[in-house]
Coordinates of N, CA and C in Angstrom, one line a residue:
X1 N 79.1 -82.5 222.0 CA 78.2 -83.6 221.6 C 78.0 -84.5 222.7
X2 N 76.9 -84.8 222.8 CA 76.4 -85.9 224.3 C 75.9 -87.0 223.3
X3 N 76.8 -87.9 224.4 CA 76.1 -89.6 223.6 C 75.3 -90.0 224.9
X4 N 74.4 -90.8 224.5 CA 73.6 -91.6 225.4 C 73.1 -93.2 225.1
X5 N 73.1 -93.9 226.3 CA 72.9 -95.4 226.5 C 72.0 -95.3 227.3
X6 N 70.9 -96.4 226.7 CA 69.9 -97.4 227.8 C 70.2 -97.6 228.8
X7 N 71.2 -98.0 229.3 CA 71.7 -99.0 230.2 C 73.1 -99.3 230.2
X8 N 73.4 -99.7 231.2 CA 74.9 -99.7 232.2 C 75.9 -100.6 230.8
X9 N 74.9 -101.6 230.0 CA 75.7 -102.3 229.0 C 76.0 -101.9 227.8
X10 N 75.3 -100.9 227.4 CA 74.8 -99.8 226.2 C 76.2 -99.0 226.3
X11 N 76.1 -98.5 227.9 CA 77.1 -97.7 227.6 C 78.9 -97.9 227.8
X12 N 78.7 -98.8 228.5 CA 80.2 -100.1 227.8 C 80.6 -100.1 226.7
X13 N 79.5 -100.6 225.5 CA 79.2 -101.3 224.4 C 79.8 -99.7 223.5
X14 N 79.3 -98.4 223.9 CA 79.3 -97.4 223.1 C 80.9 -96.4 223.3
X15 N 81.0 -97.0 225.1 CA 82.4 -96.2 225.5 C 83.4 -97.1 224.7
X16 N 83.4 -98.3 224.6 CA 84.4 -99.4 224.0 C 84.8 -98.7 222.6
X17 N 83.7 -98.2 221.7 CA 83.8 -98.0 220.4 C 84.2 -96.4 220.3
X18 N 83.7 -95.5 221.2 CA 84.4 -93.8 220.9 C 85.5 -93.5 222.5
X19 N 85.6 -94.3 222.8 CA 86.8 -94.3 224.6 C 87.6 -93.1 223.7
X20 N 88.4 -92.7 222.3 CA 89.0 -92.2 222.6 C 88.5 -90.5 222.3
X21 N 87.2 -90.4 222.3 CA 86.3 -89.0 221.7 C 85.8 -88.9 223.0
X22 N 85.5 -89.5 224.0 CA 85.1 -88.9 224.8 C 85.4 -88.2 226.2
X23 N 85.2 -87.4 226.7 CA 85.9 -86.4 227.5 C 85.1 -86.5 228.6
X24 N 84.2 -87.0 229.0 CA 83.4 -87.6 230.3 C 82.3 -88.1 230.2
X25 N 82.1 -88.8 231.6 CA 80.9 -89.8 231.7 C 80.2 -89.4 233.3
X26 N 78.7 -89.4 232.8 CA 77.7 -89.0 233.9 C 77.4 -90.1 234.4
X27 N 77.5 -90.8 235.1 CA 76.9 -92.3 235.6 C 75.7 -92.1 236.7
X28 N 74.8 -92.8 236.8 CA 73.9 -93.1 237.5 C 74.3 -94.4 237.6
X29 N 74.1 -94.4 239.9 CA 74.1 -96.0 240.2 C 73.4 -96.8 240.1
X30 N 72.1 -96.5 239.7 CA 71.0 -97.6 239.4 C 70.6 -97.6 238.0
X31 N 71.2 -98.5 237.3 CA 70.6 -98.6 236.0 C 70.4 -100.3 235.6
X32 N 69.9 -100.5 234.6 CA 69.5 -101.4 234.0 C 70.3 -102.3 233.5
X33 N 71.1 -103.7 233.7 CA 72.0 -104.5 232.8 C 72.8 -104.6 233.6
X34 N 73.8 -103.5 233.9 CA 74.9 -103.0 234.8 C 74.8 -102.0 235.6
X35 N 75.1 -102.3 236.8 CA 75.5 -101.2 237.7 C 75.9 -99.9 237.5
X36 N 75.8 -99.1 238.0 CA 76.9 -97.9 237.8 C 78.2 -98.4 238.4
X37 N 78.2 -99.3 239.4 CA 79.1 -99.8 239.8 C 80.2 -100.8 238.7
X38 N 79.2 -101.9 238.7 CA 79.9 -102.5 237.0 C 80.2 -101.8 236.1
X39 N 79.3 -100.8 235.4 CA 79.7 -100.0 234.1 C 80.8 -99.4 234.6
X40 N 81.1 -98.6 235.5 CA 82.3 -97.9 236.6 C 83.5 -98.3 236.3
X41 N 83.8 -99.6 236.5 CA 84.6 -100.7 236.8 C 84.9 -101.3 235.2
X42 N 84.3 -101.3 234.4 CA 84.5 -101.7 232.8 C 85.0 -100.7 232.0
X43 N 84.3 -99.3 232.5 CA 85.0 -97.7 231.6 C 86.5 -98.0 232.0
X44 N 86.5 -98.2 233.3 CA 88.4 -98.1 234.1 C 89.2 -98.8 233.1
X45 N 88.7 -100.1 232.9 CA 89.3 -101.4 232.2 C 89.9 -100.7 230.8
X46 N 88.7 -100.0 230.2 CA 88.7 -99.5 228.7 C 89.7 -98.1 228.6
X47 N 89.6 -97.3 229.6 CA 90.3 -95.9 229.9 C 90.3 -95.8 231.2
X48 N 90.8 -95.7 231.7 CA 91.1 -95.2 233.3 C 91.3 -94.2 233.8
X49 N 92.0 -92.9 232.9 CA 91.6 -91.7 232.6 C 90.5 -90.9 232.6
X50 N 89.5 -91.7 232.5 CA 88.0 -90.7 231.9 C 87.8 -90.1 233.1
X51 N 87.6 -89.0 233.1 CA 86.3 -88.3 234.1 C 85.1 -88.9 234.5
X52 N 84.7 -89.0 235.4 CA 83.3 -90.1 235.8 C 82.8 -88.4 237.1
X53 N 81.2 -88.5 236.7 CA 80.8 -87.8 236.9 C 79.6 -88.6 238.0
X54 N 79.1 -89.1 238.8 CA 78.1 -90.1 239.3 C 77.1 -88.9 240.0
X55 N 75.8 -89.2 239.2 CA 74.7 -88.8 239.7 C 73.4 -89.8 240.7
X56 N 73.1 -89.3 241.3 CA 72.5 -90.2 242.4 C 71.4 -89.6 243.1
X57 N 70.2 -90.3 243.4 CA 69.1 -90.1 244.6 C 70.1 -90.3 246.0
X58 N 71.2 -91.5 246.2 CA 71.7 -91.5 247.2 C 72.2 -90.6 247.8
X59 N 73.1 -90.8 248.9 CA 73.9 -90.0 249.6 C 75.0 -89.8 249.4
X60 N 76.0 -88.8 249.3 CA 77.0 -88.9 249.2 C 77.9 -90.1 249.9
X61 N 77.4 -90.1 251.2 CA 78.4 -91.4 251.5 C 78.0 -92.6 251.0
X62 N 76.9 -92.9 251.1 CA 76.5 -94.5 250.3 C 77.1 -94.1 248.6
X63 N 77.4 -93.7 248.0 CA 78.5 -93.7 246.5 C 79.7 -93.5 247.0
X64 N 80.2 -92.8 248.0 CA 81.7 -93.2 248.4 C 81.4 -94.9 248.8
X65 N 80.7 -95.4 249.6 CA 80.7 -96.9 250.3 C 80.4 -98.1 249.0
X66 N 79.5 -97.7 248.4 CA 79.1 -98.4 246.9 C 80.2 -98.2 245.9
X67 N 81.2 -97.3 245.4 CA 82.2 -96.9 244.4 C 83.7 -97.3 245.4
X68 N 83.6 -97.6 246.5 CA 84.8 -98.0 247.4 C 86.2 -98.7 245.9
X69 N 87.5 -97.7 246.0 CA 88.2 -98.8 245.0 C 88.0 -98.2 243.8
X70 N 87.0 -97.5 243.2 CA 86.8 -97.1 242.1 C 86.7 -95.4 241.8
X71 N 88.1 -94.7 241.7 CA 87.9 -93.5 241.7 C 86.8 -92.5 240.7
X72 N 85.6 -92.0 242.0 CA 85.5 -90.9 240.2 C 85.4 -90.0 241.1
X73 N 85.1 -88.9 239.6 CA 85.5 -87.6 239.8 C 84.7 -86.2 240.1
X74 N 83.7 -86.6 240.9 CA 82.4 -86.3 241.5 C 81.2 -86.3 241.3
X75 N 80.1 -85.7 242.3 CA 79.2 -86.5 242.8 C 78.2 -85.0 242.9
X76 N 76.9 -86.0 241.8 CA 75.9 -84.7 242.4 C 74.8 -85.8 242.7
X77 N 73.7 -84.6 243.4 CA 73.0 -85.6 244.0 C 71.5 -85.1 243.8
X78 N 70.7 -85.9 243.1 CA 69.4 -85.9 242.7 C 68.5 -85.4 243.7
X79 N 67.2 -84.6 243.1 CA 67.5 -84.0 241.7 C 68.5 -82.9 241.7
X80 N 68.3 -82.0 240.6 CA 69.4 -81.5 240.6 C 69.0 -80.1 239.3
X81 N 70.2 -78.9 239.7 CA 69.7 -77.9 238.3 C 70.2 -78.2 237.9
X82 N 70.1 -77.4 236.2 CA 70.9 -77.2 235.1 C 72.1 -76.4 235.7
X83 N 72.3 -75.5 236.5 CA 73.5 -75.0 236.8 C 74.3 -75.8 237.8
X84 N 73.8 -76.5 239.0 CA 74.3 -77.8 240.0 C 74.8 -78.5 238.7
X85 N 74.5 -78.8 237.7 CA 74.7 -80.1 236.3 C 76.0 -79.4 236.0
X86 N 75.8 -78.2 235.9 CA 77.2 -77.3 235.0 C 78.3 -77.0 235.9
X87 N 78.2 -76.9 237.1 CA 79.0 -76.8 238.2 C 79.7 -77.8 238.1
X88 N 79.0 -79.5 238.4 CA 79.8 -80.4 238.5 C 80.5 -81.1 237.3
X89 N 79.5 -80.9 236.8 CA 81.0 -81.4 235.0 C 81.9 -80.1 235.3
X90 N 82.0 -78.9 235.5 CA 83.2 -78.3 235.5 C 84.0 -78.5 236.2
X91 N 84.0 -78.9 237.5 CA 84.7 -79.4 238.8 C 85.1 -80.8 238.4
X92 N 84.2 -81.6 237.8 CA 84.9 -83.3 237.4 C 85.5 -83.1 236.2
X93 N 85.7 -82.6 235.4 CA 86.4 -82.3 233.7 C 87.7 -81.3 234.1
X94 N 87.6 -80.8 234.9 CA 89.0 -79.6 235.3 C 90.1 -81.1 235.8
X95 N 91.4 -80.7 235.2 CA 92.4 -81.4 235.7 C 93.3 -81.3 236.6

């Protein structure tokens, strides 16, 4: 099941209320309200454990330089396929 948020606050607001159903999060750095950076940094607070998946137009090193401090658990990089999609949740969801 995939849940989805408007925005970096949306999905705070949504992770706060199912943190313990969910089994990973796709982040994008630019969103609306909150950062991926901020939302990043709020999931940690809520669960620290989660898998964090960050998708991005940037570069891989500008999300290592931007996410500095805040582990997550890989990185694809826009655009992107449905199988690059399936690759990396399996590589960020494996423990």
């Amino acid at each position: 099941q995939v849940l989805c948020a408007a925005d970096g606050e949306q999905a705070v607001q949504l992770f706060r209320l199912q943190a313990a159903r969910i089994s990973g999060v796709i982040l994008d750095l630019t969103m609306p309200k909150l950062d991926g950076v901020q939302t990043l940094s709020a999931l940690r607070n809520i669960r620290a454990d989660v898998p964090v998946l960050v998708s991005s137009g940037y570069s891989r090193a500008e999300i290592n330089q931007r996410f500095a401090g805040l582990p997550i658990n890989g990185f694809i990089p826009k655009p992107y396929t449905l199988e690059g999609l399936r690759q990396a949740l399996e590589q960020a969801l494996s423990p």
